[in-house]
Structures are given as C-alpha cells and as structure tokens.
Tab-separated table of C-alpha atoms in Angstrom:
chain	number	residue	atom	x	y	z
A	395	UNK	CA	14.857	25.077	13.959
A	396	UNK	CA	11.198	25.546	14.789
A	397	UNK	CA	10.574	23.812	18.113
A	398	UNK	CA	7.530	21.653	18.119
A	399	UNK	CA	4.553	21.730	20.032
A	400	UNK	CA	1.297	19.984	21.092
A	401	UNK	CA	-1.414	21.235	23.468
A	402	UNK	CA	-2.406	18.825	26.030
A	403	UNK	CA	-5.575	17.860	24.802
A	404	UNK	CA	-3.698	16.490	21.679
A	405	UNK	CA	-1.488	14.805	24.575
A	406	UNK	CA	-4.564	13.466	25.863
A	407	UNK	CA	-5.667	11.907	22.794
A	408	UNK	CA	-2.121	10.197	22.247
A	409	UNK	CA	-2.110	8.872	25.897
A	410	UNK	CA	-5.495	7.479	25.260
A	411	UNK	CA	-4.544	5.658	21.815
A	412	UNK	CA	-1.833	4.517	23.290
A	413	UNK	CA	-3.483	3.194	26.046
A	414	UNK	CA	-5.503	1.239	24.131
A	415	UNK	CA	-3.419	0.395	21.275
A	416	UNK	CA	-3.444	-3.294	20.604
A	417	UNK	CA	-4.895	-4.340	23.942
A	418	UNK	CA	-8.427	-3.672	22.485
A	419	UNK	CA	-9.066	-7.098	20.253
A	420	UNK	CA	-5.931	-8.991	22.344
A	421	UNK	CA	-6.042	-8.150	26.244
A	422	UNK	CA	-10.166	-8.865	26.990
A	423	UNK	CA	-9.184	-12.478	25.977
A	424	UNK	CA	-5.750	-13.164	27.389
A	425	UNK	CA	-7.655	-11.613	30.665
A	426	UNK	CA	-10.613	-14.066	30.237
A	427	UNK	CA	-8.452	-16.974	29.614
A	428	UNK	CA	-7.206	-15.995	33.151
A	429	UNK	CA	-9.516	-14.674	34.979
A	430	UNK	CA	-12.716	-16.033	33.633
A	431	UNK	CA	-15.582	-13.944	34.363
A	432	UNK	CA	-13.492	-11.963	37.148
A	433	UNK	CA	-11.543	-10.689	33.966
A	434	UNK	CA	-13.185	-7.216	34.744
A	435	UNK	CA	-12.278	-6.727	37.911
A	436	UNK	CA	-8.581	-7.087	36.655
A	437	UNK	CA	-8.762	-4.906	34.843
A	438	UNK	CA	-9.935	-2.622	37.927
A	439	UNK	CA	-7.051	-3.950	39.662
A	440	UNK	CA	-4.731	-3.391	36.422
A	441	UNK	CA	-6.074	0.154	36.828
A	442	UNK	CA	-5.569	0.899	40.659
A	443	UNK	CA	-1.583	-0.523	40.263
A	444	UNK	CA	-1.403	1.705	36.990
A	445	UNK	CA	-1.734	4.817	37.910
A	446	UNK	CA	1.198	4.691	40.822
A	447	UNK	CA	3.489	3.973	37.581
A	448	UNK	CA	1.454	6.896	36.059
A	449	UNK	CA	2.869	9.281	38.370
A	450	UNK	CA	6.378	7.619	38.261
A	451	UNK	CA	6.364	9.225	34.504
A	452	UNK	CA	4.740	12.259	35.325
A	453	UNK	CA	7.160	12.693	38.614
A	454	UNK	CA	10.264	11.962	35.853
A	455	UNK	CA	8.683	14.475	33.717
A	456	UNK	CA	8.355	17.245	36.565
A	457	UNK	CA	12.029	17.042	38.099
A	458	UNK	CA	15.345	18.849	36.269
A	459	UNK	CA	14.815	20.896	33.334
A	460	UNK	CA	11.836	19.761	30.618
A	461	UNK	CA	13.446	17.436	28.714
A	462	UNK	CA	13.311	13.900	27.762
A	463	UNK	CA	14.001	10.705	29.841
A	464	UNK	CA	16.486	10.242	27.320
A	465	UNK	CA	18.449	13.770	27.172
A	466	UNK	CA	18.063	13.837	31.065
A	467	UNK	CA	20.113	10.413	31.002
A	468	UNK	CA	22.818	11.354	29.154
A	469	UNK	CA	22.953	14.885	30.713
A	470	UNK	CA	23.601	13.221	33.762
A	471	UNK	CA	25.420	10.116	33.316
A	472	UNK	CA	27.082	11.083	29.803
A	473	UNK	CA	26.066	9.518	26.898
A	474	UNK	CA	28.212	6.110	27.584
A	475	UNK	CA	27.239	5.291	30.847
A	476	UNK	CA	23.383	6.845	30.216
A	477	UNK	CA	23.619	4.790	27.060
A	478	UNK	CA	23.098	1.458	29.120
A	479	UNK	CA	19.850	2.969	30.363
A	480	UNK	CA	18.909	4.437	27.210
A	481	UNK	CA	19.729	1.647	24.679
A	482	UNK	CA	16.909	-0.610	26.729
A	483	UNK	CA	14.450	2.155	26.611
A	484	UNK	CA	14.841	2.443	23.121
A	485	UNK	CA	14.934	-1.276	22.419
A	486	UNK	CA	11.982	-1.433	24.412
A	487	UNK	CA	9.936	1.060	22.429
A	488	UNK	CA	11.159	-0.598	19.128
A	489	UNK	CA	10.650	-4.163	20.117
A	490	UNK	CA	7.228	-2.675	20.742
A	491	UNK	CA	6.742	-1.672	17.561
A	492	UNK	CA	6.952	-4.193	16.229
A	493	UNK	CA	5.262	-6.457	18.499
A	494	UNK	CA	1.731	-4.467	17.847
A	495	UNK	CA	2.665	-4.617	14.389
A	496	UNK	CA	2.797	-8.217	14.107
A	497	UNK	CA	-0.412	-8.823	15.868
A	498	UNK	CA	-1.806	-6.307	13.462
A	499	UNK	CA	-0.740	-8.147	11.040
A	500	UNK	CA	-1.760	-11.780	12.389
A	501	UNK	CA	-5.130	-9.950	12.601
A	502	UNK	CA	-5.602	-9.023	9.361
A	503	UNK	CA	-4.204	-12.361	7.525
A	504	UNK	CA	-6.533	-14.636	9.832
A	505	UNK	CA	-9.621	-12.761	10.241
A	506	UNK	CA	-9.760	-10.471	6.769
A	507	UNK	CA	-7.280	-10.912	3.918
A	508	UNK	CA	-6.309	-14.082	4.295
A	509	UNK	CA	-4.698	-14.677	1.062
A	510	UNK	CA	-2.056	-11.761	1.543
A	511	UNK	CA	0.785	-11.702	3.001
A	512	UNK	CA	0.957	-10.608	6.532
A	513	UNK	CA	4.394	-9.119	5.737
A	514	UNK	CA	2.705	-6.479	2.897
A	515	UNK	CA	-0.013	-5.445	5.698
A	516	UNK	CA	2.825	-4.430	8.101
A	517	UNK	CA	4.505	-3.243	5.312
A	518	UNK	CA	1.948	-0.901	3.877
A	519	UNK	CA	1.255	0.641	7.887
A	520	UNK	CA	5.124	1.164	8.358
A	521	UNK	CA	5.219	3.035	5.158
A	522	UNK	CA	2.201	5.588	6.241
A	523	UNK	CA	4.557	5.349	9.808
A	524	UNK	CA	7.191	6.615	8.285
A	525	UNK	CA	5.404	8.880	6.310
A	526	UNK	CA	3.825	10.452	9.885
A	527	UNK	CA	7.629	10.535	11.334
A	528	UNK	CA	9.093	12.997	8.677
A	529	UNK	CA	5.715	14.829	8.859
A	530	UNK	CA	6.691	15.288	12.809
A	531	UNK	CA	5.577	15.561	16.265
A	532	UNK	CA	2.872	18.441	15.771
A	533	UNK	CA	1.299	16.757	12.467
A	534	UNK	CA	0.972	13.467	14.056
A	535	UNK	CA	-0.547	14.768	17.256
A	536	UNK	CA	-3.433	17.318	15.002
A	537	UNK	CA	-3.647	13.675	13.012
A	538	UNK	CA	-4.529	12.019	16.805
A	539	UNK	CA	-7.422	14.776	17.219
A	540	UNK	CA	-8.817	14.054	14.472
A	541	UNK	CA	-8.936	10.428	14.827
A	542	UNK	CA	-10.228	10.383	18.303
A	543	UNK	CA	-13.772	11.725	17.122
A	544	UNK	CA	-14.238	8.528	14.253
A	545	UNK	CA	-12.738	5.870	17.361
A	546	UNK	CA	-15.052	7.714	19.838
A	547	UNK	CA	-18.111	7.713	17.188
A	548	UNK	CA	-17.554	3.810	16.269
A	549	UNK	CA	-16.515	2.815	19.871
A	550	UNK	CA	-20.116	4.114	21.467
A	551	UNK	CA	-21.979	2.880	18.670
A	552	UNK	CA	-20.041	-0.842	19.308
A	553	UNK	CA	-21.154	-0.399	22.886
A	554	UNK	CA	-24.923	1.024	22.298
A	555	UNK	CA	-25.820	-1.778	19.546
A	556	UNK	CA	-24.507	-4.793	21.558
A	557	UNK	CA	-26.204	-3.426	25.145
A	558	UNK	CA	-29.426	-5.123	24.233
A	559	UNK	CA	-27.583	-8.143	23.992
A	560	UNK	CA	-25.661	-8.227	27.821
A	561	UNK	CA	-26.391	-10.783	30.437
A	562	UNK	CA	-24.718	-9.571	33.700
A	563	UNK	CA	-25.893	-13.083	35.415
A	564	UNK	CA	-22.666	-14.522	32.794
A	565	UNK	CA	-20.547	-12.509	35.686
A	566	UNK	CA	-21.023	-14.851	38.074
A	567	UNK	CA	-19.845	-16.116	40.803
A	568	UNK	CA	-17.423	-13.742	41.402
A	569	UNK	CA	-13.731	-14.417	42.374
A	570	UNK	CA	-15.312	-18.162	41.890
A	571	UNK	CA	-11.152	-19.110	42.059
A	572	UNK	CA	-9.789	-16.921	44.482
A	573	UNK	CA	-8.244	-13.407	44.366
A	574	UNK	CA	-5.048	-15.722	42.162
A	575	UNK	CA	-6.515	-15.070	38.792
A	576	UNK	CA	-7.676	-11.620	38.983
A	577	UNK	CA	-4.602	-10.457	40.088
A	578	UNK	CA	-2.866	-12.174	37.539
A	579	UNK	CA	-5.111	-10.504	34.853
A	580	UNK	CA	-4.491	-7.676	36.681
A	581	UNK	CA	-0.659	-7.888	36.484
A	582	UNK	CA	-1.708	-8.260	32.385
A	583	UNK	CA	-3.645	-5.134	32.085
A	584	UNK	CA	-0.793	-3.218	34.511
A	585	UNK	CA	1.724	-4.204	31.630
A	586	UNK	CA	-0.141	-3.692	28.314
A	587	UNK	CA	-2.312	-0.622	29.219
A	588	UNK	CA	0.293	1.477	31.852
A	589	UNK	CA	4.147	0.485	31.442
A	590	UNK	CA	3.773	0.519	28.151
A	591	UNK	CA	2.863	3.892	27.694
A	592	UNK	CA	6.384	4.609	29.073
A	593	UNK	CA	7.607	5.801	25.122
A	594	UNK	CA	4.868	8.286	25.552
A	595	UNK	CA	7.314	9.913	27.956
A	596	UNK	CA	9.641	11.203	25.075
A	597	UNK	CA	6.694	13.550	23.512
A	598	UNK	CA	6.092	15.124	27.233
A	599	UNK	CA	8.679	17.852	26.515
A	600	UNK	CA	7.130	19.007	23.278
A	601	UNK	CA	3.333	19.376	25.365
A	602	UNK	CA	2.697	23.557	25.966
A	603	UNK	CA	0.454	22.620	28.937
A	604	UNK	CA	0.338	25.750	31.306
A	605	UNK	CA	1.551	24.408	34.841
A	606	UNK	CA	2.063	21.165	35.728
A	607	UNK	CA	-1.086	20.157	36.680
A	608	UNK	CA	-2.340	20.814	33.532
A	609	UNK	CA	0.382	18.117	32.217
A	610	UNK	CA	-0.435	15.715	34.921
A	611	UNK	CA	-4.465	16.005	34.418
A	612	UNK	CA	-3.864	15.540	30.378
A	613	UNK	CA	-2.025	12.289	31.073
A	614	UNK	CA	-4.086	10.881	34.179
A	615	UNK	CA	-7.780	11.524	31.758
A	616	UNK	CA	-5.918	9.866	28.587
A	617	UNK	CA	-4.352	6.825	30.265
A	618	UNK	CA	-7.932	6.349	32.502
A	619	UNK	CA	-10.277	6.330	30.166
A	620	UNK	CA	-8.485	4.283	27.575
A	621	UNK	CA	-8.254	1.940	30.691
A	622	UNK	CA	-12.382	2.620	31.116
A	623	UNK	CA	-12.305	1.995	27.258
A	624	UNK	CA	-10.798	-1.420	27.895
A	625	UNK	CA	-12.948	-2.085	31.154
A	626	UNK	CA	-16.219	-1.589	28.857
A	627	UNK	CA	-14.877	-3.732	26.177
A	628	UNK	CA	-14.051	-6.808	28.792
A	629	UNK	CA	-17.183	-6.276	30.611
A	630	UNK	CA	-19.492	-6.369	26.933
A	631	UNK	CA	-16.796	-9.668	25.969
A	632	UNK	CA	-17.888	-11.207	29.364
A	633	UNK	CA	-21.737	-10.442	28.917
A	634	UNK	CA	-22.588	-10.675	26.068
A	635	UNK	CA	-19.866	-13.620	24.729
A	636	UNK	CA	-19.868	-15.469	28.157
A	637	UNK	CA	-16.436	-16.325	29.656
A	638	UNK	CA	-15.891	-19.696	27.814
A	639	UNK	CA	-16.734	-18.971	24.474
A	640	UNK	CA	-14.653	-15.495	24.996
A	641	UNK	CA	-11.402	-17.523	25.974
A	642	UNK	CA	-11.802	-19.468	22.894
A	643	UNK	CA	-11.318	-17.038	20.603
A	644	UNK	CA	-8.075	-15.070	20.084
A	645	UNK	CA	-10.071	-12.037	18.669
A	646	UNK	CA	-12.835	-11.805	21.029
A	647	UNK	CA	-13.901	-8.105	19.873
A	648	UNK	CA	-13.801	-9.195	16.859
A	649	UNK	CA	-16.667	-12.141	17.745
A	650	UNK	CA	-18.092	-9.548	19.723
A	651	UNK	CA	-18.717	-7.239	16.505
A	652	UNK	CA	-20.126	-10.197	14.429
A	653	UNK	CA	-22.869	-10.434	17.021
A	654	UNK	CA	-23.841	-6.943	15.963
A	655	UNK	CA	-27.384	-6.866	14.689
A	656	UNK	CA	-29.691	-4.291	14.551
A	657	UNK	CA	-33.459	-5.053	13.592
A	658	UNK	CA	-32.141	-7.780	11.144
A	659	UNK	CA	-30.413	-4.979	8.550
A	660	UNK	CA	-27.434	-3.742	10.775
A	661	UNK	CA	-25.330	-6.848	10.556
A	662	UNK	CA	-21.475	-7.711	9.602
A	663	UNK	CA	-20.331	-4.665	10.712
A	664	UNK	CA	-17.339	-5.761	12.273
A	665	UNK	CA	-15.017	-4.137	9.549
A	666	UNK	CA	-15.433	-0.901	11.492
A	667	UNK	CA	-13.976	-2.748	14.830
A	668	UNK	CA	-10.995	-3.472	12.667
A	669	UNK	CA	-10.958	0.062	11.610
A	670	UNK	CA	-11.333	1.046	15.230
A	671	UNK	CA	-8.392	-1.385	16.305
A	672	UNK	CA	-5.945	-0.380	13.210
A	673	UNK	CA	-6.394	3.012	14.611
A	674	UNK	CA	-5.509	2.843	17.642
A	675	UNK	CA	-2.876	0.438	16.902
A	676	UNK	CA	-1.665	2.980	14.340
A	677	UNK	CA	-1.179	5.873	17.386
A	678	UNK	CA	0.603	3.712	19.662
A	679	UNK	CA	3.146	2.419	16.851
A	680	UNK	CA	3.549	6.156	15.797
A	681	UNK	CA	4.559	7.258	19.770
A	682	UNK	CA	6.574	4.138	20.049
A	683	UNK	CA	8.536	5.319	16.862
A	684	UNK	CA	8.985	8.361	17.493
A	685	UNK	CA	10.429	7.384	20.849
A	686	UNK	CA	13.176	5.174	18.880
A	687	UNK	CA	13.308	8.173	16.505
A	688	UNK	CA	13.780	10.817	19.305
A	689	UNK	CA	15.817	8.520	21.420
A	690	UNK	CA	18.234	7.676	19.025
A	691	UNK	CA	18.670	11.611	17.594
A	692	UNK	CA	19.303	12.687	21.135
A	693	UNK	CA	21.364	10.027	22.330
A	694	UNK	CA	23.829	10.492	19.302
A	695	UNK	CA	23.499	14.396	19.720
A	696	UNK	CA	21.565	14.676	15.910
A	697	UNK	CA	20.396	17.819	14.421
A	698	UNK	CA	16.972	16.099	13.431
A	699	UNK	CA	15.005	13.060	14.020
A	700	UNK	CA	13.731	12.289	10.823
A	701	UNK	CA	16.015	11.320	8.609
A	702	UNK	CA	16.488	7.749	10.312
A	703	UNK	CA	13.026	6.588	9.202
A	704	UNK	CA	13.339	4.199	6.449
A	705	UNK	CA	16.090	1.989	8.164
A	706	UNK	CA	14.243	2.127	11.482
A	707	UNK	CA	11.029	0.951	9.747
A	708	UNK	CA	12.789	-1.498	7.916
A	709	UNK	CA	14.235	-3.431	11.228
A	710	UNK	CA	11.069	-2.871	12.562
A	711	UNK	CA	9.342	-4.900	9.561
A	712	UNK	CA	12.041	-7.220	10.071
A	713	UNK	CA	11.810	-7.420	13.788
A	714	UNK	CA	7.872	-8.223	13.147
A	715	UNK	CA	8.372	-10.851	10.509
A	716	UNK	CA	10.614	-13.167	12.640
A	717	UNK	CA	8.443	-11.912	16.200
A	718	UNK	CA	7.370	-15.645	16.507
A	719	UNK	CA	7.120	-18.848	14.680
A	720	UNK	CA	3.701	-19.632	15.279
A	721	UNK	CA	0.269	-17.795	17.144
A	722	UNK	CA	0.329	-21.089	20.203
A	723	UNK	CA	4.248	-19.802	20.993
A	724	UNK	CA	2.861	-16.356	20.836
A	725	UNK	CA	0.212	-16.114	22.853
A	726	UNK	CA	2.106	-18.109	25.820
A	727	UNK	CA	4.875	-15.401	25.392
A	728	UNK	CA	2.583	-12.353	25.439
A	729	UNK	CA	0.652	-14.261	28.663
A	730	UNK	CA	4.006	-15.235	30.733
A	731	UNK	CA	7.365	-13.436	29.494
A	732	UNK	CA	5.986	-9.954	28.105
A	733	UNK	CA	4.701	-8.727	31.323
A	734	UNK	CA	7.759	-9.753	32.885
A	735	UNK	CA	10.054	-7.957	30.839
A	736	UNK	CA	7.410	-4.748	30.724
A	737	UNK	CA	7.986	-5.069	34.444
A	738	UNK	CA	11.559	-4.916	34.398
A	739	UNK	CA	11.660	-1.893	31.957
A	740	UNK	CA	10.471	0.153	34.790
A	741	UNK	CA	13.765	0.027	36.319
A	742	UNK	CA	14.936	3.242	33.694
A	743	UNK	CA	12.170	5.557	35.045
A	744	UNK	CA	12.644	4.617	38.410
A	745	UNK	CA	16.608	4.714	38.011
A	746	UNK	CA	16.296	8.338	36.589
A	747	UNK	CA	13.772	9.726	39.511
A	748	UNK	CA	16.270	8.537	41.794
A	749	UNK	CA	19.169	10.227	39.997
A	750	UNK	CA	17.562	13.053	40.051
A	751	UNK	CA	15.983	13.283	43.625
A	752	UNK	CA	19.742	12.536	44.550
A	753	UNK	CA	20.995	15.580	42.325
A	754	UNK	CA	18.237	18.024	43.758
A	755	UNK	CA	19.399	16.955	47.609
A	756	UNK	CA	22.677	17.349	46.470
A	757	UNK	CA	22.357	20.907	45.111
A	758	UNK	CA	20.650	21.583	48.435
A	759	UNK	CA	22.979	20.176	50.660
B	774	UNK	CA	9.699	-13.239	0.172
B	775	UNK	CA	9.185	-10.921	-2.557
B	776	UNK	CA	7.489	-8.775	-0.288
B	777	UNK	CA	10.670	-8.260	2.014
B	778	UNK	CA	12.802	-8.071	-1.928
B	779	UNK	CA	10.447	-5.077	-2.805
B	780	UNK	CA	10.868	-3.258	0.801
B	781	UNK	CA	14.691	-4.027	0.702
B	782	UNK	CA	14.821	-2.723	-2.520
B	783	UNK	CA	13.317	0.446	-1.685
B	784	UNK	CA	15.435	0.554	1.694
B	785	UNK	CA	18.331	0.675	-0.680
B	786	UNK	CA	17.157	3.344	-3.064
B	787	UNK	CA	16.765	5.309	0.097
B	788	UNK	CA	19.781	4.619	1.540
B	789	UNK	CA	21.200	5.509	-1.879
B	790	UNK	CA	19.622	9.026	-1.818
B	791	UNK	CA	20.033	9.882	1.700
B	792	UNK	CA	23.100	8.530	3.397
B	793	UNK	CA	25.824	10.266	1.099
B	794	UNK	CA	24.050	13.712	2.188
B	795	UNK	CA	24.324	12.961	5.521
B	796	UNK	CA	28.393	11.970	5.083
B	797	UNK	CA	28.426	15.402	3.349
B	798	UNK	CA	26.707	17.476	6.214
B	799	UNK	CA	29.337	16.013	8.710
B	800	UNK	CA	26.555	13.883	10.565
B	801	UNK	CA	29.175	10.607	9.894
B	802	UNK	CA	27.489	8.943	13.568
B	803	UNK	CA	23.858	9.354	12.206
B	804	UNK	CA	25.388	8.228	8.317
B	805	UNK	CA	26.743	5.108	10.043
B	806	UNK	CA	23.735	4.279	12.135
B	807	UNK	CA	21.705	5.129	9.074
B	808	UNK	CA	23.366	2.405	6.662
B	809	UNK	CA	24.190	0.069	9.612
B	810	UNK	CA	20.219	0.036	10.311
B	811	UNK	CA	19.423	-0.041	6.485
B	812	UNK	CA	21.232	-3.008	6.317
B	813	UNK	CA	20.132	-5.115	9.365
B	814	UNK	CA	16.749	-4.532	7.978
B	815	UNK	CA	17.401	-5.345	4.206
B	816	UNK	CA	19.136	-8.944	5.366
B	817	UNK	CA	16.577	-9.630	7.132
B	818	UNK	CA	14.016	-8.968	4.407
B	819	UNK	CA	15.768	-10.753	1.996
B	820	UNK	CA	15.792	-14.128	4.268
B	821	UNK	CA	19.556	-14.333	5.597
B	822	UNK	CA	19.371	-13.555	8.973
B	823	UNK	CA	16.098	-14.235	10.144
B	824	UNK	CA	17.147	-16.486	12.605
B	825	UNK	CA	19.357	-13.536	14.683
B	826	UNK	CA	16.816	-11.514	14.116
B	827	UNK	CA	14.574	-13.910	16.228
B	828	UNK	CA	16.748	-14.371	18.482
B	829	UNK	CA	17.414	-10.454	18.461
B	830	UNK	CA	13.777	-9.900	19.401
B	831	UNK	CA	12.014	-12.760	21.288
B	832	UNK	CA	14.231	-15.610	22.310
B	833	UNK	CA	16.142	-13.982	25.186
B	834	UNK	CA	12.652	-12.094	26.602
B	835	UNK	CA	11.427	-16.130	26.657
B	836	UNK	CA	14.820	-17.257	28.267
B	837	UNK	CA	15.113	-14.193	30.689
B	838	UNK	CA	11.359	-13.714	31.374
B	839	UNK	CA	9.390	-17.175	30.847
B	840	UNK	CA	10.840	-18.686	34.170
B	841	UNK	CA	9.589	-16.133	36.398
B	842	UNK	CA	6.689	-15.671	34.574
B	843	UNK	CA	6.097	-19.882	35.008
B	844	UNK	CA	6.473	-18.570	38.666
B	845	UNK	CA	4.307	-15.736	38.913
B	846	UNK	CA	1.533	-17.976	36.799
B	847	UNK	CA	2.247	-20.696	39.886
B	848	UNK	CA	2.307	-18.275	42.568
B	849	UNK	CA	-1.317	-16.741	41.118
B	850	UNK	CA	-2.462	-20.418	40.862
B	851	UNK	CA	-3.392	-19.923	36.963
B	852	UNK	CA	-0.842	-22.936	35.764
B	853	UNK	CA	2.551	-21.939	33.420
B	854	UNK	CA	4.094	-23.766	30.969
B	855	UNK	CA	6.495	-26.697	31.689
C-alpha cells in the first residue's frame, strides 16, 4: 500500500488547529477567572514553558528510525511491555476526543440550538470524523489547507472589527496579585495549547519535510502562532470585555463576537466565531483520532487504520455523553484535574527520549 | 435517548457489514477489538452502562488529579475546591 504523505506546510496548518482547538471560546476565560487582567501574560508564560515540551516531541521525532511514538515503543519494549506506555497515550488522545467534543457540544445546546440534543451535535461531527478517517491522512491534511484560509479570513476580521472597541487601561494594574495567578494561568495555557498537541506526534512520520529543520520550523510556526492566536484573543477578551464581566461568562469569545458592530449594520455576527471555533475544534478531534486510529493499528500490528472507525467514534460519543454531569463539575475539572493529568501524560515522551538516548549510547559504547 | 438508539443502531449495521470480513481476512485481533469497541459504545448509547463509562472517563482523572491540583491552586494562591 501507497504510503501517505503531507508537506509541512499542511503540518503546519494541523499544528496550528490543533493548537487552538477548543481553547479558543474556553481557555481566555478559565485564564481570566485566574488571572484576571494578568490572563495575557499567562498566556506568555504558557508560551515560554511550551515550547521546551515542543522540542521534547520534535527531539522524539528526530532520534531512531522515522516512525511513530507508538511503533518506536513497541519496537523497543515489545508490544506488552510498550503497551503500558502506549495504552495511556492512546487513552489520552481518545479521552481527548471526546472531551473537545463535549464542550462542542455544550456550546452549541447553550448558546445556539438549544432545543436539540447535545448528543445529535456530537453525533453529526463524529460522523463527518469518521468520514475524514477512512478518507486518510493526506485528504484530511489538503482538507486543513483549505480551512486555514476561511479561519485566517474570519479570525482577522474578528480582530479588525472589535479594535475600535479596546481599552488597554482595563489591563491594569498588572500582576495586581502576585506572580501566583499568572503562573497558574500559565500552567493552563502550557496544558491545553502544548501537551496536548502530543497526538500530533503520530502524523510526524507521514510529513515529507526535507531535513529536519524543515520538520522542526513547520511545528515551532504552527504551535506559536496558534499560541499568538490565543494571546490576541485573551488580550481583545481583556480589553474590550474587561476582566470581570469576561470571568462571568463561560463563552467569552462568544460575548466578545456579540459586541461586533460595524456602523450600526454589521451586527450579530457571532455565528461565524462559532464557525471559526467548530473548525478548529473539528482539526484537533480529527489528529486526536487518528492518533487512537494509528495507535491502535500499529500497536496490534494491522494492515490498515481505517477500518476501526465506527466503533471508535461510537465510544467516543459515548465517552462524551457521560464526560460530566453538569457544566459547575466541569469547569472545576478542566481548571484543577485536567492540567494535572495533561502533565502527567508527558511521562511517555519523556520515557521514550530516554529509551532511546540510552539505545544510541549503547550502540556506541 | 433515541439519539444514542439511532447511532447504536447504525454501529450495529456496521458492525454487521464489516466485522465478518475482517474474521475472513485473518485480522481475528482487529475483528475482536472491532466488535469489543462496537459494543462498549452501543451500551453505552442505549443507557446501560453510562455510569462505567463515567467512571471510565472522568472519575479517576478527579480522584487521581483533583488533590494535587487543590494543591497547585493553594500553592499559586488562586483557592481549590474543598
């Protein structure tokens, strides 16, 4: 079979959606419920802690032959042994999954349909999931090109229509409570915008980039400016919202968009926000599936990926149904145990670069 | 509920398509995984075992995690939960 490819600027694309992903509409107001109006400079220090975890992946990527995290496990430790490092890895990506599903779908039955069921929203973007899974790697990346020009189109005209509206006085005092906060927000954005584009890792062998560097500059751009994405969108929440009625609202982006209004006949636009979000949502539950698809094919030595991807989106609409019992219970999860465990998820990278620094000296030796 | 008895329903119709071909092609580990899968996420759908699935998912990050992330939150000075 055909192996598959995608250049690194499709790579770049990916790493930026997935960046991004669901952090657009939920992180600016987790962070300001934190951080106040420091919730920006977080996200700077979110940034400056992400990109050593950045290289981490990139340094997996580079050592031993190009192949997945995943293949690289078992290659080494055999498929039982590897399997305790690669069953969490894949549990992680799918418990991802669903996790931005369900806040997807929370979104959409509290802010937009809220007569439907939030099961048939998640439901209907699992299908068109699946759908992009049998379609494979390379159709899914060309569909990430493509969708980068409409998020870049409606994310600059977001930030050029709400500019006339900023007050940078509503960012002070800064660090009015100490460097606590902020680095607390920071810890936030570390989780939800860098460690979690750890499933990302699984599509690096399929990237034709020319050298290494060429690899390493496609994921450093994508990851940073979906981080600068995120920094813009915090700052404009902060501005333009103010910090208290930002930490208010679970949607803040969403607020942010109804305050759209151009010479009294640009107004209500915030539909396209949503459209913005559900795409990048969209990208980063299409890598995170097709790290549980690509995990699971390799681990158990299958010929092909796609044929699991019905009964993986099915536990994955099942996973998001019963996520959490109510939005209070959510949110105190997402602010206190999800980073944690993100955290902790690290150890399988870090695990595997020491495996294999150990092999290479071994060779050596 | 008769969202999850439509998706189930067409979970099964796949599995009832798919998973004898892959018995037939010798894959039995990806056949197995494929039906054991299918029906994890048909219960589910259907209402019996939503409470696993809960459990499956978020209660042991809140058991494992939430304590050290009360501690982080008090070592950051931004509060925790009690």
């Amino acid at each position: 079979m055909r192996e598959e490819a995608i250049s690194a600027r499709q790579f770049t694309a990916l790493a930026l959606f997935v960046t991004i992903g669901d952090s657009l509409v939920i992180l600016p107001g987790t962070m300001v419920s934190l951080a106040k109006q420091d919730a920006w400079l977080s996200m700077l220090v979110g940034l400056a802690a992400g990109l050593p975890v950045i290289l981490l992946f990139l340094a997996v990527h580079a050592r031993g032959a190009a192949a997945s995290p995943v293949v690289k496990l078992k290659r080494i430790c055999g498929p039982w042994f590897g399997g305790l490092f690669i069953l969490p890895y894949i549990a992680f990506s799918l418990f991802l999954s669903a996790g931005s599903m369900r806040i997807l779908g929370d979104f959409m039955i509290t802010q937009i349909m809220p007569e439907t069921p939030g099961t048939a929203v998640v439901a209907l973007l699992l299908i068109v999931a699946a759908a992009a899974i049998r379609g494979g790697v390379e159709a899914f990346a060309r569909a990430g090109e493509v969708l980068l020009l409409c998020f870049l189109f409606v994310f600059f005209f977001f930030i050029l229509t709400l500019v006339p509206q900023v007050d940078f006085h509503r960012l002070l005092p800064v660090c009015e409570n100490g460097p606590g906060p902020v680095a607390h927000g920071g810890l936030l954005s570390l989780a939800f915008c860098f460690i979690e584009i750890m499933p990302l890792m699984m599509l690096m062998p399929h990237v034709k980039a020319n050298s290494r560097k060429e690899m390493r500059r496609a994921l450093l751009i994508g990851a940073i400016a979906g981080a600068c994405a995120l920094l813009i969108v915090t700052l404009l929440c902060i501005t333009v919202l103010g910090p208290g009625h930002a930490e208010r609202h679970m949607y803040p982006t969403y607020t942010l968009a109804k305050k759209i209004s151009v010479g009294s006949f640009l107004e209500r636009v915030e539909a396209m926000i949503a459209f913005m979000w559900i795409i990048s949502t969209f990208m980063k539950l299409g890598v995170n599936l097709f790290a549980v698809h690509l995990g699971l094919a390799q681990w158990i030595g299958s010929r092909s990926y796609r044929t699991l991807s019905v009964p993986v989106a099915a536990v994955t609409l099942a996973l998001a149904a019963n996520f959490t019992d109510n939005m209070a219970y959510f949110n105190h999860i997402v602010t206190l145990a999800w980073p944690i465990y993100d955290l902790t998820m690290l150890f399988v990278p870090l695990f595997l670069l020491g495996l294999l620094l150990v092999r290479k000296a071994g060779k050596r030796g | 509920m008769w969202v999850g008895i439509a998706v189930a329903a067409l979970v099964a119709a796949a599995a009832v398509i798919e998973a004898p071909s892959l018995f037939r092609e010798s894959a039995k580990t990806e056949g197995i995984l494929y039906l054991a899968l299918a029906a994890a996420g048909s219960f589910t759908l259907i209402g019996y075992t939503g409470k696993f699935y809960s459990f499956v998912f978020l209660r042991w990050v809140d058991i494992a995690f939430l304590p050290i992330g009360n501690w982080v939150a008090h070592l950051f000075g931004t509060g925790g939960a009690s």
